Every structure is written in structure tokens, then in C-alpha cells.
Amino acid sequence: MVREDGKRNFALRESSGTESSVFSGNTPRQAALKAARRLEPGSSEESADRTELRLREKGTDKVHIYDGWAWNETAPDNKPDWMPDDITEANVSKKGIEHIEE
């Protein structure tokens, strides 16, 4: 379902099928990146643990499947005053789409 502002809602599905959080974005990848930022960050991108993220698009039977990981990094020199010195970065890699049958 596309909202009036063009964004879509994606529910994070647990392995049990329960949906714990909802992330919005124009694309499934944008929502997956938001979900990945909540993962336990590693000390670097190479050492970060990969976690499978399953996002069901609200109003459809599509489940977008990603591998996500997060890591800590030093903020850029031109950061705004409110930004902390260490920030969490994230990345995702799409694995595919499944259709659920409920």
C-alpha cells in the first residue's frame, strides 16, 4: 500500500511469523537499511555479523528478504553539532522475494 507521500510500510517479520516493527520507505531497500541500523553493530564493516531481515510489505503478500549488517564508524568532520562522534552505519544485500500464504 502506497501512502499519500509515496512511502510504503514494511513490517519486520520474526522467524515465528510475528511482526515486531514497521519501517517506512520509498523502496524495500530503504526500509531494510533502517531495520539494519538497529542491529548490534560490529567494530568494522568486515567484522559485522550478517543477519537475515524479512520485511513484509503491508497490504501485500510479498516478503522482501535481505542480509543486513551494521558497524560503528567515526562521524565525518563536517558533521552537524547535534551528531555524536561515533555513528552506526548499515548495509543490506537483497536475497529475494517470497510470497506468503496465510
PDB file of N, CA and C in Angstrom:
ATOM      1  N   MET A   1       0.840  -1.174   0.000  1.00  0.00           N
ATOM      2  CA  MET A   1       0.000   0.000   0.000  1.00  0.00           C
ATOM      3  C   MET A   1       0.892   1.247   0.000  1.00  0.00           C
ATOM      4  N   VAL A   2       0.686   2.114  -0.943  1.00  0.00           N
ATOM      5  CA  VAL A   2       1.457   3.342  -1.024  1.00  0.00           C
ATOM      6  C   VAL A   2       0.688   4.436  -0.296  1.00  0.00           C
ATOM      7  N   ARG A   3       1.387   5.145   0.588  1.00  0.00           N
ATOM      8  CA  ARG A   3       0.765   6.245   1.317  1.00  0.00           C
ATOM      9  C   ARG A   3       0.668   7.464   0.411  1.00  0.00           C
ATOM     10  N   GLU A   4       0.007   8.505   0.898  1.00  0.00           N
ATOM     11  CA  GLU A   4      -0.138   9.737   0.108  1.00  0.00           C
ATOM     12  C   GLU A   4       1.207  10.379  -0.204  1.00  0.00           C
ATOM     13  N   ASP A   5       2.194  10.219   0.699  1.00  0.00           N
ATOM     14  CA  ASP A   5       3.509  10.818   0.475  1.00  0.00           C
ATOM     15  C   ASP A   5       4.421   9.927  -0.369  1.00  0.00           C
ATOM     16  N   GLY A   6       3.894   8.816  -0.892  1.00  0.00           N
ATOM     17  CA  GLY A   6       4.671   7.939  -1.763  1.00  0.00           C
ATOM     18  C   GLY A   6       5.440   6.851  -1.045  1.00  0.00           C
ATOM     19  N   LYS A   7       5.442   6.881   0.287  1.00  0.00           N
ATOM     20  CA  LYS A   7       6.179   5.868   1.049  1.00  0.00           C
ATOM     21  C   LYS A   7       5.313   4.628   1.255  1.00  0.00           C
ATOM     22  N   ARG A   8       5.985   3.508   1.448  1.00  0.00           N
ATOM     23  CA  ARG A   8       5.314   2.243   1.717  1.00  0.00           C
ATOM     24  C   ARG A   8       5.756   1.750   3.079  1.00  0.00           C
ATOM     25  N   ASN A   9       4.911   0.966   3.738  1.00  0.00           N
ATOM     26  CA  ASN A   9       5.214   0.423   5.064  1.00  0.00           C
ATOM     27  C   ASN A   9       5.622  -1.043   4.939  1.00  0.00           C
ATOM     28  N   PHE A  10       6.669  -1.413   5.701  1.00  0.00           N
ATOM     29  CA  PHE A  10       7.200  -2.766   5.693  1.00  0.00           C
ATOM     30  C   PHE A  10       7.318  -3.246   7.131  1.00  0.00           C
ATOM     31  N   ALA A  11       6.713  -4.400   7.419  1.00  0.00           N
ATOM     32  CA  ALA A  11       6.744  -4.975   8.760  1.00  0.00           C
ATOM     33  C   ALA A  11       7.897  -5.964   8.853  1.00  0.00           C
ATOM     34  N   LEU A  12       8.714  -5.830   9.898  1.00  0.00           N
ATOM     35  CA  LEU A  12       9.822  -6.746  10.148  1.00  0.00           C
ATOM     36  C   LEU A  12       9.254  -8.036  10.725  1.00  0.00           C
ATOM     37  N   ARG A  13       9.456  -9.154  10.022  1.00  0.00           N
ATOM     38  CA  ARG A  13       8.917 -10.451  10.450  1.00  0.00           C
ATOM     39  C   ARG A  13       9.981 -11.259  11.170  1.00  0.00           C
ATOM     40  N   GLU A  14       9.579 -11.807  12.318  1.00  0.00           N
ATOM     41  CA  GLU A  14      10.444 -12.718  13.063  1.00  0.00           C
ATOM     42  C   GLU A  14      10.322 -14.106  12.442  1.00  0.00           C
ATOM     43  N   SER A  15      11.193 -15.036  12.836  1.00  0.00           N
ATOM     44  CA  SER A  15      11.137 -16.397  12.299  1.00  0.00           C
ATOM     45  C   SER A  15       9.833 -17.097  12.672  1.00  0.00           C
ATOM     46  N   SER A  16       9.216 -16.668  13.774  1.00  0.00           N
ATOM     47  CA  SER A  16       7.943 -17.260  14.202  1.00  0.00           C
ATOM     48  C   SER A  16       6.756 -16.736  13.403  1.00  0.00           C
ATOM     49  N   GLY A  17       6.972 -15.701  12.590  1.00  0.00           N
ATOM     50  CA  GLY A  17       5.887 -15.115  11.804  1.00  0.00           C
ATOM     51  C   GLY A  17       5.283 -13.880  12.435  1.00  0.00           C
ATOM     52  N   THR A  18       5.692 -13.549  13.668  1.00  0.00           N
ATOM     53  CA  THR A  18       5.186 -12.330  14.295  1.00  0.00           C
ATOM     54  C   THR A  18       5.890 -11.118  13.684  1.00  0.00           C
ATOM     55  N   GLU A  19       5.198  -9.998  13.705  1.00  0.00           N
ATOM     56  CA  GLU A  19       5.749  -8.769  13.138  1.00  0.00           C
ATOM     57  C   GLU A  19       5.979  -7.788  14.268  1.00  0.00           C
ATOM     58  N   SER A  20       7.261  -7.450  14.506  1.00  0.00           N
ATOM     59  CA  SER A  20       7.619  -6.683  15.693  1.00  0.00           C
ATOM     60  C   SER A  20       7.709  -5.181  15.451  1.00  0.00           C
ATOM     61  N   SER A  21       8.130  -4.758  14.272  1.00  0.00           N
ATOM     62  CA  SER A  21       8.341  -3.338  13.992  1.00  0.00           C
ATOM     63  C   SER A  21       7.876  -3.024  12.580  1.00  0.00           C
ATOM     64  N   VAL A  22       7.614  -1.742  12.334  1.00  0.00           N
ATOM     65  CA  VAL A  22       7.237  -1.301  10.989  1.00  0.00           C
ATOM     66  C   VAL A  22       8.206  -0.194  10.576  1.00  0.00           C
ATOM     67  N   PHE A  23       8.747  -0.325   9.365  1.00  0.00           N
ATOM     68  CA  PHE A  23       9.656   0.671   8.808  1.00  0.00           C
ATOM     69  C   PHE A  23       9.046   1.182   7.512  1.00  0.00           C
ATOM     70  N   SER A  24       9.209   2.465   7.240  1.00  0.00           N
ATOM     71  CA  SER A  24       8.654   3.024   6.013  1.00  0.00           C
ATOM     72  C   SER A  24       9.779   3.486   5.102  1.00  0.00           C
ATOM     73  N   GLY A  25       9.489   3.495   3.820  1.00  0.00           N
ATOM     74  CA  GLY A  25      10.461   3.962   2.844  1.00  0.00           C
ATOM     75  C   GLY A  25       9.851   3.932   1.459  1.00  0.00           C
ATOM     76  N   ASN A  26      10.488   4.618   0.519  1.00  0.00           N
ATOM     77  CA  ASN A  26      10.019   4.607  -0.860  1.00  0.00           C
ATOM     78  C   ASN A  26      10.278   3.256  -1.512  1.00  0.00           C
ATOM     79  N   THR A  27      11.317   2.560  -1.053  1.00  0.00           N
ATOM     80  CA  THR A  27      11.679   1.261  -1.611  1.00  0.00           C
ATOM     81  C   THR A  27      11.886   0.273  -0.465  1.00  0.00           C
ATOM     82  N   PRO A  28      11.801  -1.029  -0.754  1.00  0.00           N
ATOM     83  CA  PRO A  28      12.062  -2.013   0.298  1.00  0.00           C
ATOM     84  C   PRO A  28      13.485  -1.892   0.847  1.00  0.00           C
ATOM     85  N   ARG A  29      14.453  -1.554   0.005  1.00  0.00           N
ATOM     86  CA  ARG A  29      15.840  -1.422   0.458  1.00  0.00           C
ATOM     87  C   ARG A  29      15.981  -0.299   1.486  1.00  0.00           C
ATOM     88  N   GLN A  30      15.288   0.804   1.267  1.00  0.00           N
ATOM     89  CA  GLN A  30      15.356   1.920   2.213  1.00  0.00           C
ATOM     90  C   GLN A  30      14.832   1.488   3.584  1.00  0.00           C
ATOM     91  N   ALA A  31      13.740   0.737   3.611  1.00  0.00           N
ATOM     92  CA  ALA A  31      13.203   0.239   4.877  1.00  0.00           C
ATOM     93  C   ALA A  31      14.164  -0.782   5.498  1.00  0.00           C
ATOM     94  N   ALA A  32      14.789  -1.623   4.666  1.00  0.00           N
ATOM     95  CA  ALA A  32      15.741  -2.619   5.176  1.00  0.00           C
ATOM     96  C   ALA A  32      16.961  -1.946   5.797  1.00  0.00           C
ATOM     97  N   LEU A  33      17.426  -0.851   5.212  1.00  0.00           N
ATOM     98  CA  LEU A  33      18.557  -0.117   5.793  1.00  0.00           C
ATOM     99  C   LEU A  33      18.199   0.446   7.167  1.00  0.00           C
ATOM    100  N   LYS A  34      16.974   0.937   7.308  1.00  0.00           N
ATOM    101  CA  LYS A  34      16.524   1.437   8.613  1.00  0.00           C
ATOM    102  C   LYS A  34      16.501   0.302   9.639  1.00  0.00           C
ATOM    103  N   ALA A  35      16.025  -0.865   9.229  1.00  0.00           N
ATOM    104  CA  ALA A  35      15.989  -2.011  10.130  1.00  0.00           C
ATOM    105  C   ALA A  35      17.401  -2.467  10.489  1.00  0.00           C
ATOM    106  N   ALA A  36      18.309  -2.436   9.529  1.00  0.00           N
ATOM    107  CA  ALA A  36      19.689  -2.879   9.770  1.00  0.00           C
ATOM    108  C   ALA A  36      20.415  -1.970  10.755  1.00  0.00           C
ATOM    109  N   ARG A  37      20.070  -0.690  10.785  1.00  0.00           N
ATOM    110  CA  ARG A  37      20.720   0.224  11.724  1.00  0.00           C
ATOM    111  C   ARG A  37      20.414  -0.148  13.169  1.00  0.00           C
ATOM    112  N   ARG A  38      19.364  -0.911  13.413  1.00  0.00           N
ATOM    113  CA  ARG A  38      19.008  -1.326  14.776  1.00  0.00           C
ATOM    114  C   ARG A  38      19.726  -2.600  15.210  1.00  0.00           C
ATOM    115  N   LEU A  39      20.468  -3.229  14.296  1.00  0.00           N
ATOM    116  CA  LEU A  39      21.215  -4.441  14.651  1.00  0.00           C
ATOM    117  C   LEU A  39      22.391  -4.084  15.550  1.00  0.00           C
ATOM    118  N   GLU A  40      22.915  -5.081  16.250  1.00  0.00           N
ATOM    119  CA  GLU A  40      24.095  -4.886  17.103  1.00  0.00           C
ATOM    120  C   GLU A  40      25.285  -4.584  16.186  1.00  0.00           C
ATOM    121  N   PRO A  41      25.881  -3.385  16.300  1.00  0.00           N
ATOM    122  CA  PRO A  41      26.964  -3.022  15.374  1.00  0.00           C
ATOM    123  C   PRO A  41      28.282  -3.722  15.699  1.00  0.00           C
ATOM    124  N   GLY A  42      29.024  -4.040  14.637  1.00  0.00           N
ATOM    125  CA  GLY A  42      30.372  -4.578  14.781  1.00  0.00           C
ATOM    126  C   GLY A  42      31.370  -3.435  14.832  1.00  0.00           C
ATOM    127  N   SER A  43      32.635  -3.751  15.046  1.00  0.00           N
ATOM    128  CA  SER A  43      33.660  -2.703  15.122  1.00  0.00           C
ATOM    129  C   SER A  43      34.037  -2.181  13.743  1.00  0.00           C
ATOM    130  N   SER A  44      33.824  -2.987  12.698  1.00  0.00           N
ATOM    131  CA  SER A  44      34.079  -2.548  11.319  1.00  0.00           C
ATOM    132  C   SER A  44      33.095  -3.272  10.410  1.00  0.00           C
ATOM    133  N   GLU A  45      33.003  -2.818   9.160  1.00  0.00           N
ATOM    134  CA  GLU A  45      32.060  -3.451   8.236  1.00  0.00           C
ATOM    135  C   GLU A  45      32.434  -4.910   7.981  1.00  0.00           C
ATOM    136  N   GLU A  46      33.716  -5.204   7.918  1.00  0.00           N
ATOM    137  CA  GLU A  46      34.171  -6.569   7.652  1.00  0.00           C
ATOM    138  C   GLU A  46      33.849  -7.520   8.812  1.00  0.00           C
ATOM    139  N   SER A  47      33.899  -7.008  10.040  1.00  0.00           N
ATOM    140  CA  SER A  47      33.681  -7.874  11.204  1.00  0.00           C
ATOM    141  C   SER A  47      32.219  -7.920  11.653  1.00  0.00           C
ATOM    142  N   ALA A  48      31.343  -7.156  11.011  1.00  0.00           N
ATOM    143  CA  ALA A  48      29.935  -7.113  11.412  1.00  0.00           C
ATOM    144  C   ALA A  48      29.235  -8.428  11.052  1.00  0.00           C
ATOM    145  N   ASP A  49      28.370  -8.890  11.951  1.00  0.00           N
ATOM    146  CA  ASP A  49      27.608 -10.118  11.725  1.00  0.00           C
ATOM    147  C   ASP A  49      26.474  -9.848  10.747  1.00  0.00           C
ATOM    148  N   ARG A  50      26.309 -10.737   9.774  1.00  0.00           N
ATOM    149  CA  ARG A  50      25.196 -10.647   8.822  1.00  0.00           C
ATOM    150  C   ARG A  50      23.965 -11.286   9.452  1.00  0.00           C
ATOM    151  N   THR A  51      22.832 -10.606   9.348  1.00  0.00           N
ATOM    152  CA  THR A  51      21.572 -11.085   9.898  1.00  0.00           C
ATOM    153  C   THR A  51      20.516 -11.027   8.814  1.00  0.00           C
ATOM    154  N   GLU A  52      19.697 -12.086   8.731  1.00  0.00           N
ATOM    155  CA  GLU A  52      18.628 -12.078   7.735  1.00  0.00           C
ATOM    156  C   GLU A  52      17.487 -11.194   8.220  1.00  0.00           C
ATOM    157  N   LEU A  53      17.038 -10.296   7.351  1.00  0.00           N
ATOM    158  CA  LEU A  53      15.909  -9.409   7.617  1.00  0.00           C
ATOM    159  C   LEU A  53      14.792  -9.766   6.653  1.00  0.00           C
ATOM    160  N   ARG A  54      13.612 -10.009   7.189  1.00  0.00           N
ATOM    161  CA  ARG A  54      12.450 -10.340   6.360  1.00  0.00           C
ATOM    162  C   ARG A  54      11.421  -9.236   6.557  1.00  0.00           C
ATOM    163  N   LEU A  55      11.124  -8.496   5.490  1.00  0.00           N
ATOM    164  CA  LEU A  55      10.209  -7.366   5.555  1.00  0.00           C
ATOM    165  C   LEU A  55       8.992  -7.634   4.678  1.00  0.00           C
ATOM    166  N   ARG A  56       7.810  -7.701   5.333  1.00  0.00           N
ATOM    167  CA  ARG A  56       6.573  -7.885   4.573  1.00  0.00           C
ATOM    168  C   ARG A  56       5.999  -6.531   4.222  1.00  0.00           C
ATOM    169  N   GLU A  57       5.731  -6.343   2.939  1.00  0.00           N
ATOM    170  CA  GLU A  57       5.124  -5.093   2.506  1.00  0.00           C
ATOM    171  C   GLU A  57       3.661  -5.104   2.933  1.00  0.00           C
ATOM    172  N   LYS A  58       3.270  -4.085   3.716  1.00  0.00           N
ATOM    173  CA  LYS A  58       1.896  -4.009   4.231  1.00  0.00           C
ATOM    174  C   LYS A  58       0.910  -3.933   3.067  1.00  0.00           C
ATOM    175  N   GLY A  59      -0.180  -4.679   3.176  1.00  0.00           N
ATOM    176  CA  GLY A  59      -1.203  -4.686   2.152  1.00  0.00           C
ATOM    177  C   GLY A  59      -0.924  -5.662   1.024  1.00  0.00           C
ATOM    178  N   THR A  60       0.173  -6.400   1.092  1.00  0.00           N
ATOM    179  CA  THR A  60       0.505  -7.383   0.061  1.00  0.00           C
ATOM    180  C   THR A  60       0.938  -8.678   0.737  1.00  0.00           C
ATOM    181  N   ASP A  61       1.230  -9.691  -0.079  1.00  0.00           N
ATOM    182  CA  ASP A  61       1.752 -10.949   0.456  1.00  0.00           C
ATOM    183  C   ASP A  61       3.246 -11.086   0.174  1.00  0.00           C
ATOM    184  N   LYS A  62       3.905  -9.999  -0.238  1.00  0.00           N
ATOM    185  CA  LYS A  62       5.333 -10.037  -0.565  1.00  0.00           C
ATOM    186  C   LYS A  62       6.196  -9.885   0.685  1.00  0.00           C
ATOM    187  N   VAL A  63       7.195 -10.761   0.805  1.00  0.00           N
ATOM    188  CA  VAL A  63       8.188 -10.652   1.867  1.00  0.00           C
ATOM    189  C   VAL A  63       9.544 -10.448   1.197  1.00  0.00           C
ATOM    190  N   HIS A  64      10.143  -9.287   1.420  1.00  0.00           N
ATOM    191  CA  HIS A  64      11.455  -8.966   0.861  1.00  0.00           C
ATOM    192  C   HIS A  64      12.508  -9.467   1.840  1.00  0.00           C
ATOM    193  N   ILE A  65      13.472 -10.245   1.352  1.00  0.00           N
ATOM    194  CA  ILE A  65      14.472 -10.873   2.211  1.00  0.00           C
ATOM    195  C   ILE A  65      15.839 -10.249   1.929  1.00  0.00           C
ATOM    196  N   TYR A  66      16.482  -9.768   2.991  1.00  0.00           N
ATOM    197  CA  TYR A  66      17.785  -9.121   2.897  1.00  0.00           C
ATOM    198  C   TYR A  66      18.737  -9.727   3.918  1.00  0.00           C
ATOM    199  N   ASP A  67      20.025  -9.663   3.638  1.00  0.00           N
ATOM    200  CA  ASP A  67      21.055  -9.836   4.655  1.00  0.00           C
ATOM    201  C   ASP A  67      21.441  -8.427   5.070  1.00  0.00           C
ATOM    202  N   GLY A  68      21.441  -8.144   6.367  1.00  0.00           N
ATOM    203  CA  GLY A  68      21.787  -6.813   6.859  1.00  0.00           C
ATOM    204  C   GLY A  68      22.906  -6.884   7.869  1.00  0.00           C
ATOM    205  N   TRP A  69      23.719  -5.816   7.938  1.00  0.00           N
ATOM    206  CA  TRP A  69      24.775  -5.730   8.926  1.00  0.00           C
ATOM    207  C   TRP A  69      25.029  -4.261   9.260  1.00  0.00           C
ATOM    208  N   ALA A  70      25.542  -4.033  10.460  1.00  0.00           N
ATOM    209  CA  ALA A  70      25.796  -2.672  10.947  1.00  0.00           C
ATOM    210  C   ALA A  70      27.167  -2.621  11.602  1.00  0.00           C
ATOM    211  N   TRP A  71      27.770  -1.436  11.594  1.00  0.00           N
ATOM    212  CA  TRP A  71      29.070  -1.245  12.213  1.00  0.00           C
ATOM    213  C   TRP A  71      29.195   0.189  12.699  1.00  0.00           C
ATOM    214  N   ASN A  72      30.103   0.396  13.651  1.00  0.00           N
ATOM    215  CA  ASN A  72      30.380   1.733  14.170  1.00  0.00           C
ATOM    216  C   ASN A  72      31.450   2.402  13.324  1.00  0.00           C
ATOM    217  N   GLU A  73      31.294   3.708  13.166  1.00  0.00           N
ATOM    218  CA  GLU A  73      32.247   4.481  12.367  1.00  0.00           C
ATOM    219  C   GLU A  73      32.354   5.879  12.957  1.00  0.00           C
ATOM    220  N   THR A  74      33.472   6.524  12.728  1.00  0.00           N
ATOM    221  CA  THR A  74      33.665   7.899  13.186  1.00  0.00           C
ATOM    222  C   THR A  74      32.861   8.834  12.280  1.00  0.00           C
ATOM    223  N   ALA A  75      32.193   9.798  12.875  1.00  0.00           N
ATOM    224  CA  ALA A  75      31.390  10.752  12.112  1.00  0.00           C
ATOM    225  C   ALA A  75      32.306  11.623  11.242  1.00  0.00           C
ATOM    226  N   PRO A  76      31.796  12.123  10.113  1.00  0.00           N
ATOM    227  CA  PRO A  76      32.625  12.970   9.250  1.00  0.00           C
ATOM    228  C   PRO A  76      32.978  14.288   9.928  1.00  0.00           C
ATOM    229  N   ASP A  77      34.034  14.928   9.443  1.00  0.00           N
ATOM    230  CA  ASP A  77      34.495  16.192  10.033  1.00  0.00           C
ATOM    231  C   ASP A  77      33.456  17.303   9.904  1.00  0.00           C
ATOM    232  N   ASN A  78      32.665  17.285   8.848  1.00  0.00           N
ATOM    233  CA  ASN A  78      31.690  18.358   8.628  1.00  0.00           C
ATOM    234  C   ASN A  78      30.315  18.022   9.217  1.00  0.00           C
ATOM    235  N   LYS A  79      30.298  17.182  10.255  1.00  0.00           N
ATOM    236  CA  LYS A  79      29.034  16.772  10.875  1.00  0.00           C
ATOM    237  C   LYS A  79      28.361  17.944  11.581  1.00  0.00           C
ATOM    238  N   PRO A  80      27.025  17.903  11.695  1.00  0.00           N
ATOM    239  CA  PRO A  80      26.333  18.945  12.458  1.00  0.00           C
ATOM    240  C   PRO A  80      26.640  18.813  13.952  1.00  0.00           C
ATOM    241  N   ASP A  81      26.412  19.871  14.706  1.00  0.00           N
ATOM    242  CA  ASP A  81      26.735  19.903  16.134  1.00  0.00           C
ATOM    243  C   ASP A  81      26.002  18.829  16.936  1.00  0.00           C
ATOM    244  N   TRP A  82      24.785  18.481  16.545  1.00  0.00           N
ATOM    245  CA  TRP A  82      23.990  17.530  17.310  1.00  0.00           C
ATOM    246  C   TRP A  82      24.425  16.082  17.100  1.00  0.00           C
ATOM    247  N   MET A  83      25.211  15.808  16.063  1.00  0.00           N
ATOM    248  CA  MET A  83      25.606  14.431  15.748  1.00  0.00           C
ATOM    249  C   MET A  83      26.734  13.968  16.666  1.00  0.00           C
ATOM    250  N   PRO A  84      26.630  12.734  17.196  1.00  0.00           N
ATOM    251  CA  PRO A  84      27.705  12.228  18.061  1.00  0.00           C
ATOM    252  C   PRO A  84      28.979  11.945  17.256  1.00  0.00           C
ATOM    253  N   ASP A  85      30.094  11.746  17.969  1.00  0.00           N
ATOM    254  CA  ASP A  85      31.377  11.496  17.302  1.00  0.00           C
ATOM    255  C   ASP A  85      31.431  10.116  16.653  1.00  0.00           C
ATOM    256  N   ASP A  86      30.733   9.139  17.236  1.00  0.00           N
ATOM    257  CA  ASP A  86      30.659   7.795  16.649  1.00  0.00           C
ATOM    258  C   ASP A  86      29.232   7.539  16.177  1.00  0.00           C
ATOM    259  N   ILE A  87      29.092   7.050  14.952  1.00  0.00           N
ATOM    260  CA  ILE A  87      27.770   6.787  14.383  1.00  0.00           C
ATOM    261  C   ILE A  87      27.681   5.323  13.941  1.00  0.00           C
ATOM    262  N   THR A  88      26.460   4.856  13.747  1.00  0.00           N
ATOM    263  CA  THR A  88      26.231   3.497  13.262  1.00  0.00           C
ATOM    264  C   THR A  88      25.898   3.560  11.780  1.00  0.00           C
ATOM    265  N   GLU A  89      26.670   2.841  10.983  1.00  0.00           N
ATOM    266  CA  GLU A  89      26.410   2.707   9.551  1.00  0.00           C
ATOM    267  C   GLU A  89      25.803   1.333   9.319  1.00  0.00           C
ATOM    268  N   ALA A  90      25.098   1.143   8.207  1.00  0.00           N
ATOM    269  CA  ALA A  90      24.495  -0.152   7.900  1.00  0.00           C
ATOM    270  C   ALA A  90      24.499  -0.382   6.399  1.00  0.00           C
ATOM    271  N   ASN A  91      24.391  -1.651   6.024  1.00  0.00           N
ATOM    272  CA  ASN A  91      24.276  -2.014   4.627  1.00  0.00           C
ATOM    273  C   ASN A  91      23.409  -3.260   4.530  1.00  0.00           C
ATOM    274  N   VAL A  92      22.805  -3.483   3.371  1.00  0.00           N
ATOM    275  CA  VAL A  92      21.973  -4.652   3.139  1.00  0.00           C
ATOM    276  C   VAL A  92      22.262  -5.222   1.759  1.00  0.00           C
ATOM    277  N   SER A  93      21.966  -6.495   1.619  1.00  0.00           N
ATOM    278  CA  SER A  93      22.114  -7.191   0.341  1.00  0.00           C
ATOM    279  C   SER A  93      20.847  -8.010   0.119  1.00  0.00           C
ATOM    280  N   LYS A  94      20.178  -7.777  -1.005  1.00  0.00           N
ATOM    281  CA  LYS A  94      18.905  -8.458  -1.260  1.00  0.00           C
ATOM    282  C   LYS A  94      19.133  -9.912  -1.634  1.00  0.00           C
ATOM    283  N   LYS A  95      18.340 -10.786  -1.001  1.00  0.00           N
ATOM    284  CA  LYS A  95      18.412 -12.217  -1.283  1.00  0.00           C
ATOM    285  C   LYS A  95      17.254 -12.667  -2.160  1.00  0.00           C
ATOM    286  N   GLY A  96      16.128 -11.978  -2.072  1.00  0.00           N
ATOM    287  CA  GLY A  96      14.984 -12.352  -2.901  1.00  0.00           C
ATOM    288  C   GLY A  96      13.656 -11.925  -2.317  1.00  0.00           C
ATOM    289  N   ILE A  97      12.589 -12.398  -2.955  1.00  0.00           N
ATOM    290  CA  ILE A  97      11.215 -12.105  -2.532  1.00  0.00           C
ATOM    291  C   ILE A  97      10.477 -13.422  -2.409  1.00  0.00           C
ATOM    292  N   GLU A  98       9.694 -13.543  -1.343  1.00  0.00           N
ATOM    293  CA  GLU A  98       8.812 -14.692  -1.173  1.00  0.00           C
ATOM    294  C   GLU A  98       7.382 -14.177  -1.086  1.00  0.00           C
ATOM    295  N   HIS A  99       6.437 -15.037  -1.402  1.00  0.00           N
ATOM    296  CA  HIS A  99       5.036 -14.709  -1.235  1.00  0.00           C
ATOM    297  C   HIS A  99       4.486 -15.607  -0.132  1.00  0.00           C
ATOM    298  N   ILE A 100       3.844 -14.998   0.857  1.00  0.00           N
ATOM    299  CA  ILE A 100       3.333 -15.790   1.982  1.00  0.00           C
ATOM    300  C   ILE A 100       1.925 -16.276   1.655  1.00  0.00           C
ATOM    301  N   GLU A 101       1.583 -17.417   2.214  1.00  0.00           N
ATOM    302  CA  GLU A 101       0.260 -17.989   2.036  1.00  0.00           C
ATOM    303  C   GLU A 101      -0.364 -18.166   3.406  1.00  0.00           C
ATOM    304  N   GLU A 102      -1.242 -17.269   3.764  1.00  0.00           N
ATOM    305  CA  GLU A 102      -1.889 -17.343   5.090  1.00  0.00           C
ATOM    306  C   GLU A 102      -3.373 -17.489   4.968  1.00  0.00           C
TER     307      GLU A 102
END
